[in-house]
C-alpha cells in the first residue's frame, strides 16, 4: 500500500519537472571553479566569460557579507544573457542569502506608490538570521498511559515515560499534549522531541532496539539510536527571514496571510521604524545578524526619475542590499524627464554603479547554448540541423532560434521521426517569421492593413502637432 503511494508521488513529481521548463531553467549556477574562474561550459552557462568572472567576484564579496549598498549594471544587447547571468548568480548564492528579482515596470501599480514597492523589494532582499535557543526534551518513549474519563468526554489526563541511555523519567500529560501525541501517532518505541516552549512534538523515528518488531512497521520506517545523556537539552535553532516578511507579519492591517496572497498593500513607516529598532537591538545582543542579499531589477530603463532619486538615498542606508540592474538600451530618455542619458539612467545614479558588459556570442557559443536548450526541451537534433539553427541564431536572434527548437521537434514528431533534421527546421523557419522578415512583410503589404500611414506622413503629422 505504502509502496503504491510512493510510486504515485514520484509520478506527480516527474510531471511537475516537465512543466517547469522555462526560459532560464537550464541555468543552474554561474559555472565557476574554486578559484572563481568561469569554466567555458558549466552549469548550463556558456561563454560570456568576462561578465561571469565579474559577477563571480561580486558573489564572493556578497558571501562574506561585507559589502552592501552597491549598484551593478549589466549592459549589453538583447539576448546576450543578462537575465541568464543574474539567474545564475541567484542559484549560486544558496538558500540563505535572499535574492529578489523584479522587472522595473512592476513598480507601476494603482494599489501602491512607486517608492513603496521599491522599499518592499529592497527589504525583501535583506535577510535577518535569527538565533534562538530552545529547550527540548528528547527521548525514547517507554510507555504512554492515558486515562479517559468514564463519561467518554471531558478532560483526559495521562503519563508519558521517556528514557535515554542513561535515565528515565515520567512526565504528566495534559489534554493538549495527549491530543498531539495521538495526532503524531506516537507509540512506545518511538524517539521523539518535545519543544518545551510550544509543546510541539516531533517524531524522529523508531528506536533501533525495536527493530525486531519489524512486522508491525512499514517499509518507510526510519530507525534511530536511543538518545544519550540528559533528557532535557538546549538546542540552537537558526531561522532566516527577510525584513519584508517581518514587516508584513507585524503590520496589523494585513497579517501574515498576506505573505501568501501577495496582497500586502502599503506598510506604514512607523511599523518599519519599530522593526528596524528591534532588529538593531537583536544585533547588539548577538541574537540576530543582517545578511545583505541581492535585488535584481531587469529592464531598468523603465524606472523613472523619482525612482532613481529614491534609490540614490536608499543605497546609502546601512541596511541596503546589492542592487543589480540590467538594461539593453543605449542612449534613451530618462522616464519623467526630457533628458537623454546612457541606458536611460541619470548620470548621478550611473556614477554610483560599476558596469559589466555582455557582448554578442560567437557561433561556437551559440551552438553550445542551443545544444543545452535541446537537452532541456528533450529534443533530439541532428548535427546538421543544429548547424542550421546556429546560423539562424546569428542572422536573426538567439531567442528566435530557441523558440524554433520545440516547434521543429513537433514537426519531427508529426512525421514520426526520432531526430530533428534540417527540413524540419526549414519548415518551421518558413512558417514562423522572425522580427526582420515580419517587418519586411508589413512593408510589402502595407496597403492592405488598416490605419496604414507611410512613415514620412507620421513624422509630418507629429511635427505639425508640435508646432500648433
Ligand atoms: N551564456 C549563456 N549560457 C546559457 N544560456 C544563455 C546564455 N546567454 C543567454 N542564454 C539564454 O538565451 C536566452 C536569452 O538570454 P537572456 O538572458 O534572456 O538575454 P537578455 O536578458 O540579455 O536580453 C535565454 O533563454 C537565456 O537563458
Ligand atoms: Mg533580459
Short mmCIF file of C-alpha atoms in Angstrom, two decimals, residues 51-371:
data_model
loop_
_atom_site.label_atom_id
_atom_site.label_comp_id
_atom_site.label_asym_id
_atom_site.label_seq_id
_atom_site.Cartn_x
_atom_site.Cartn_y
_atom_site.Cartn_z
CA UNK A 51 30.78 39.16 -17.23
CA UNK A 52 30.62 35.84 -15.39
CA UNK A 53 34.03 36.43 -13.84
CA UNK A 54 32.94 39.90 -12.71
CA UNK A 55 29.80 38.52 -11.09
CA UNK A 56 31.89 35.74 -9.53
CA UNK A 57 34.00 38.31 -7.70
CA UNK A 58 30.84 40.08 -6.63
CA UNK A 59 29.45 36.77 -5.40
CA UNK A 60 32.47 36.23 -3.15
CA UNK A 61 32.01 39.70 -1.71
CA UNK A 62 28.32 39.07 -1.08
CA UNK A 63 29.10 35.76 0.62
CA UNK A 64 31.45 37.43 3.09
CA UNK A 65 28.58 39.83 3.74
CA UNK A 66 30.95 42.80 3.87
CA UNK A 67 29.54 44.93 1.11
CA UNK A 68 26.11 46.41 0.79
CA UNK A 69 24.52 49.29 -0.97
CA UNK A 70 26.39 48.82 -4.21
CA UNK A 71 24.92 49.10 -7.66
CA UNK A 72 25.94 46.91 -10.57
CA UNK A 73 24.69 47.43 -14.10
CA UNK A 74 24.65 44.63 -16.64
CA UNK A 75 24.61 46.34 -20.01
CA UNK A 76 24.50 44.68 -23.38
CA UNK A 77 22.43 44.00 -26.49
CA UNK A 78 19.21 41.96 -26.19
CA UNK A 79 19.66 38.20 -25.92
CA UNK A 80 23.23 38.30 -24.64
CA UNK A 81 22.41 36.59 -21.36
CA UNK A 82 21.98 39.46 -18.88
CA UNK A 83 18.96 37.91 -17.22
CA UNK A 84 20.54 34.46 -17.53
CA UNK A 85 23.66 35.59 -15.65
CA UNK A 86 21.60 37.18 -12.89
CA UNK A 87 19.63 33.93 -12.52
CA UNK A 88 22.92 32.03 -12.38
CA UNK A 89 24.08 34.29 -9.57
CA UNK A 90 20.84 33.68 -7.68
CA UNK A 91 21.34 29.92 -7.92
CA UNK A 92 24.95 30.10 -6.74
CA UNK A 93 24.11 32.31 -3.75
CA UNK A 94 22.35 29.50 -1.96
CA UNK A 95 19.23 29.30 0.16
CA UNK A 96 20.23 31.60 2.95
CA UNK A 97 21.03 34.75 1.01
CA UNK A 98 17.89 36.48 -0.21
CA UNK A 99 17.58 37.20 -3.90
CA UNK A 100 14.68 39.21 -5.28
CA UNK A 101 14.05 39.57 -8.96
CA UNK A 102 11.72 42.11 -10.49
CA UNK A 103 11.11 43.91 -13.73
CA UNK A 104 11.28 47.68 -13.43
CA UNK A 105 7.76 48.07 -14.79
CA UNK A 106 6.35 46.12 -11.81
CA UNK A 107 6.56 49.24 -9.66
CA UNK A 108 3.78 50.96 -11.58
CA UNK A 109 0.61 49.90 -9.82
CA UNK A 110 -2.59 51.57 -8.73
CA UNK A 111 -2.52 49.98 -5.29
CA UNK A 112 0.90 51.03 -4.20
CA UNK A 113 3.12 54.03 -4.70
CA UNK A 114 6.34 53.55 -6.66
CA UNK A 115 8.53 54.17 -3.66
CA UNK A 116 6.54 51.71 -1.54
CA UNK A 117 7.04 48.88 -4.00
CA UNK A 118 10.74 49.73 -4.28
CA UNK A 119 11.02 49.74 -0.48
CA UNK A 120 9.30 46.36 -0.32
CA UNK A 121 11.66 44.97 -2.95
CA UNK A 122 14.68 46.34 -1.10
CA UNK A 123 13.51 44.90 2.20
CA UNK A 124 12.74 41.53 0.60
CA UNK A 125 16.43 41.42 -0.29
CA UNK A 126 17.72 41.80 3.25
CA UNK A 127 17.80 38.72 5.40
CA UNK A 128 17.82 38.61 9.17
CA UNK A 129 19.35 35.49 10.58
CA UNK A 130 17.81 34.97 13.99
CA UNK A 131 19.37 32.62 16.50
CA UNK A 132 17.11 31.13 19.10
CA UNK A 133 17.93 28.78 21.89
CA UNK A 134 15.14 26.43 22.75
CA UNK A 135 14.83 23.81 25.40
CA UNK A 136 13.72 20.45 24.23
CA UNK A 137 13.09 17.08 25.75
CA UNK A 138 14.44 14.25 23.64
CA UNK A 139 13.99 10.59 24.45
CA UNK A 140 12.59 7.20 23.56
CA UNK A 141 9.01 6.53 24.57
CA UNK A 142 8.78 3.69 27.06
CA UNK A 143 5.11 3.94 27.79
CA UNK A 144 2.14 6.21 27.18
CA UNK A 145 -0.70 5.88 29.59
CA UNK A 146 -3.91 7.82 29.02
CA UNK A 147 -6.81 7.86 31.48
CA UNK A 148 -10.06 8.70 29.80
CA UNK A 149 -12.95 9.87 31.97
CA UNK A 150 -15.71 7.30 32.38
CA UNK A 151 -18.22 9.61 30.65
CA UNK A 152 -16.27 9.42 27.40
CA UNK A 153 -15.83 13.14 27.05
CA UNK A 154 -14.11 15.72 29.20
CA UNK A 155 -10.54 16.28 30.28
CA UNK A 156 -8.08 13.48 29.61
CA UNK A 157 -5.03 13.00 31.78
CA UNK A 158 -2.08 10.70 31.35
CA UNK A 159 1.54 9.88 31.91
CA UNK A 160 4.42 9.63 29.48
CA UNK A 161 7.57 7.70 30.31
CA UNK A 162 10.66 8.74 28.34
CA UNK A 163 14.20 7.38 28.57
CA UNK A 164 17.68 7.97 27.28
CA UNK A 165 20.53 5.52 27.53
CA UNK A 166 21.22 6.93 30.99
CA UNK A 167 17.96 7.96 32.60
CA UNK A 168 14.22 7.50 32.63
CA UNK A 169 11.57 10.00 33.75
CA UNK A 170 7.79 10.07 33.97
CA UNK A 171 6.01 13.23 32.77
CA UNK A 172 2.39 14.21 33.47
CA UNK A 173 0.37 14.84 30.32
CA UNK A 174 -2.33 17.46 29.82
CA UNK A 175 -5.19 17.37 27.37
CA UNK A 176 -3.34 19.21 24.62
CA UNK A 177 -0.24 17.05 24.81
CA UNK A 178 -2.35 13.91 24.62
CA UNK A 179 -4.06 15.21 21.50
CA UNK A 180 -0.79 15.96 19.77
CA UNK A 181 0.65 12.57 20.75
CA UNK A 182 -2.37 10.93 19.16
CA UNK A 183 -2.09 13.18 16.10
CA UNK A 184 1.56 12.27 15.59
CA UNK A 185 0.66 8.59 16.17
CA UNK A 186 3.38 8.27 18.80
CA UNK A 187 3.73 4.84 20.35
CA UNK A 188 6.12 3.06 22.66
CA UNK A 189 9.48 2.61 20.95
CA UNK A 190 9.41 5.92 19.07
CA UNK A 191 12.11 8.52 19.60
CA UNK A 192 10.54 11.96 19.96
CA UNK A 193 11.44 15.55 20.77
CA UNK A 194 9.14 17.92 22.62
CA UNK A 195 9.71 21.66 22.34
CA UNK A 196 9.30 22.92 25.90
CA UNK A 197 8.10 26.39 24.92
CA UNK A 198 5.49 25.45 22.34
CA UNK A 199 4.76 21.83 23.28
CA UNK A 200 5.32 20.78 19.68
CA UNK A 201 6.05 17.09 19.29
CA UNK A 202 8.35 15.82 16.60
CA UNK A 203 8.77 12.14 15.80
CA UNK A 204 12.35 11.38 14.81
CA UNK A 205 11.84 7.67 14.11
CA UNK A 206 11.78 4.30 15.82
CA UNK A 207 14.44 3.15 18.21
CA UNK A 208 16.89 0.52 16.95
CA UNK A 209 16.12 -1.64 19.99
CA UNK A 210 12.64 -2.10 18.49
CA UNK A 211 13.94 -3.17 15.09
CA UNK A 212 12.91 -6.70 15.88
CA UNK A 213 9.20 -5.81 15.77
CA UNK A 214 9.72 -5.12 12.09
CA UNK A 215 6.48 -6.83 11.11
CA UNK A 216 4.50 -4.15 12.85
CA UNK A 217 6.17 -1.31 10.91
CA UNK A 218 6.01 -0.21 7.31
CA UNK A 219 8.96 -0.22 4.94
CA UNK A 220 9.20 3.57 5.25
CA UNK A 221 10.09 3.49 8.94
CA UNK A 222 13.28 5.26 9.92
CA UNK A 223 15.33 3.75 12.73
CA UNK A 224 17.33 5.97 15.04
CA UNK A 225 19.57 5.49 18.08
CA UNK A 226 18.13 5.91 21.54
CA UNK A 227 19.39 9.38 22.63
CA UNK A 228 22.26 9.65 25.09
CA UNK A 229 22.73 11.82 28.17
CA UNK A 230 20.13 14.04 29.78
CA UNK A 231 16.52 14.10 28.63
CA UNK A 232 16.43 17.90 28.61
CA UNK A 233 18.65 19.58 26.06
CA UNK A 234 19.35 23.03 24.74
CA UNK A 235 19.27 23.38 21.03
CA UNK A 236 20.15 26.35 18.84
CA UNK A 237 17.71 27.00 16.04
CA UNK A 238 18.54 29.43 13.24
CA UNK A 239 15.87 30.97 11.00
CA UNK A 240 16.44 33.35 8.15
CA UNK A 241 13.62 35.70 7.31
CA UNK A 242 13.58 38.83 5.21
CA UNK A 243 12.90 42.26 6.66
CA UNK A 244 9.82 42.42 4.44
CA UNK A 245 8.42 39.26 6.00
CA UNK A 246 8.88 40.74 9.47
CA UNK A 247 7.16 43.93 8.25
CA UNK A 248 4.13 42.07 6.91
CA UNK A 249 3.73 39.87 9.96
CA UNK A 250 3.82 42.91 12.22
CA UNK A 251 1.58 45.14 10.19
CA UNK A 252 -1.73 44.74 11.92
CA UNK A 253 -3.82 45.70 8.92
CA UNK A 254 -2.66 42.76 6.82
CA UNK A 255 -1.48 39.88 8.96
CA UNK A 256 0.86 37.13 7.91
CA UNK A 257 -1.61 35.56 5.46
CA UNK A 258 -0.81 38.48 3.16
CA UNK A 259 2.58 36.84 2.60
CA UNK A 260 0.86 34.00 0.77
CA UNK A 261 -1.68 36.05 -1.16
CA UNK A 262 0.90 38.70 -2.06
CA UNK A 263 -1.69 41.30 -1.16
CA UNK A 264 0.44 43.23 1.29
CA UNK A 265 -0.68 46.76 0.47
CA UNK A 266 1.30 49.70 1.82
CA UNK A 267 3.08 49.23 5.11
CA UNK A 268 3.20 52.15 7.50
CA UNK A 269 6.60 53.79 8.03
CA UNK A 270 6.11 53.60 11.81
CA UNK A 271 5.92 49.82 11.60
CA UNK A 272 9.17 49.73 9.65
CA UNK A 273 10.89 52.09 12.08
CA UNK A 274 9.89 49.93 15.02
CA UNK A 275 11.16 46.82 13.27
CA UNK A 276 14.47 48.47 12.36
CA UNK A 277 14.85 49.41 16.03
CA UNK A 278 14.05 45.91 17.20
CA UNK A 279 16.43 44.29 14.71
CA UNK A 280 19.21 46.69 15.76
CA UNK A 281 18.57 45.66 19.36
CA UNK A 282 18.79 41.96 18.46
CA UNK A 283 22.03 42.63 16.62
CA UNK A 284 23.55 44.27 19.67
CA UNK A 285 22.50 41.37 21.85
CA UNK A 286 24.05 38.95 19.36
CA UNK A 287 20.68 37.32 18.66
CA UNK A 288 20.46 38.34 15.02
CA UNK A 289 22.67 39.00 12.07
CA UNK A 290 21.91 41.03 8.95
CA UNK A 291 22.53 39.33 5.61
CA UNK A 292 22.54 41.79 2.72
CA UNK A 293 21.14 40.00 -0.30
CA UNK A 294 20.64 40.92 -3.91
CA UNK A 295 17.89 42.88 -5.62
CA UNK A 296 17.82 42.36 -9.37
CA UNK A 297 15.93 44.93 -11.43
CA UNK A 298 15.57 43.90 -15.06
CA UNK A 299 14.79 46.41 -17.85
CA UNK A 300 15.93 49.21 -15.58
CA UNK A 301 15.31 51.98 -18.14
CA UNK A 302 11.62 51.63 -17.20
CA UNK A 303 12.28 53.25 -13.79
CA UNK A 304 11.59 56.97 -13.74
CA UNK A 305 13.44 59.91 -12.25
CA UNK A 306 11.50 59.65 -8.94
CA UNK A 307 12.65 56.08 -8.51
CA UNK A 308 16.26 56.85 -9.28
CA UNK A 309 16.44 59.66 -6.76
CA UNK A 310 14.76 57.43 -4.18
CA UNK A 311 17.28 54.66 -4.87
CA UNK A 312 20.13 57.17 -4.61
CA UNK A 313 19.27 57.67 -0.96
CA UNK A 314 18.15 54.12 -0.27
CA UNK A 315 21.52 52.71 -1.30
CA UNK A 316 23.23 54.82 1.34
CA UNK A 317 21.23 53.21 4.12
CA UNK A 318 23.27 50.78 6.19
CA UNK A 319 20.69 48.08 5.63
CA UNK A 320 20.78 48.20 1.83
CA UNK A 321 21.16 45.17 -0.41
CA UNK A 322 23.31 44.94 -3.51
CA UNK A 323 21.30 46.16 -6.45
CA UNK A 324 21.98 44.57 -9.82
CA UNK A 325 20.31 46.14 -12.83
CA UNK A 326 20.11 45.16 -16.45
CA UNK A 327 19.42 47.25 -19.49
CA UNK A 328 19.66 46.77 -23.24
CA UNK A 329 19.23 50.46 -24.14
CA UNK A 330 21.92 52.79 -25.32
CA UNK A 331 21.11 56.49 -25.04
CA UNK A 332 17.49 56.91 -24.17
CA UNK A 333 15.20 59.34 -22.44
CA UNK A 334 15.14 59.13 -18.66
CA UNK A 335 11.50 58.49 -17.84
CA UNK A 336 9.82 61.53 -16.32
CA UNK A 337 12.27 64.00 -17.89
CA UNK A 338 13.06 65.25 -21.39
CA UNK A 339 16.77 64.46 -21.00
CA UNK A 340 18.61 61.62 -22.60
CA UNK A 341 21.18 59.58 -20.74
CA UNK A 342 23.07 56.31 -21.36
CA UNK A 343 20.84 53.27 -20.59
CA UNK A 344 18.07 55.69 -19.57
CA UNK A 345 19.76 56.10 -16.18
CA UNK A 346 20.54 59.61 -14.87
CA UNK A 347 24.25 60.46 -14.66
CA UNK A 348 24.37 60.85 -10.89
CA UNK A 349 22.98 57.35 -10.45
CA UNK A 350 25.24 55.87 -13.13
CA UNK A 351 28.14 57.31 -11.19
CA UNK A 352 27.32 55.03 -8.26
CA UNK A 353 27.40 51.88 -10.30
CA UNK A 354 30.01 49.56 -11.65
CA UNK A 355 29.14 48.49 -15.16
CA UNK A 356 29.56 44.97 -16.55
CA UNK A 357 29.19 44.44 -20.28
CA UNK A 358 27.78 41.44 -22.06
CA UNK A 359 28.74 41.02 -25.70
CA UNK A 360 27.42 39.13 -28.73
CA UNK A 361 28.14 35.40 -28.84
CA UNK A 362 30.42 33.63 -31.27
CA UNK A 363 28.94 30.88 -33.44
CA UNK A 364 30.56 28.25 -31.25
CA UNK A 365 28.89 29.63 -28.12
CA UNK A 366 25.52 29.98 -29.88
CA UNK A 367 25.71 26.34 -30.91
CA UNK A 368 26.57 25.28 -27.38
CA UNK A 369 23.65 27.25 -25.89
CA UNK A 370 21.25 25.78 -28.46
CA UNK A 371 22.54 22.30 -27.67
#
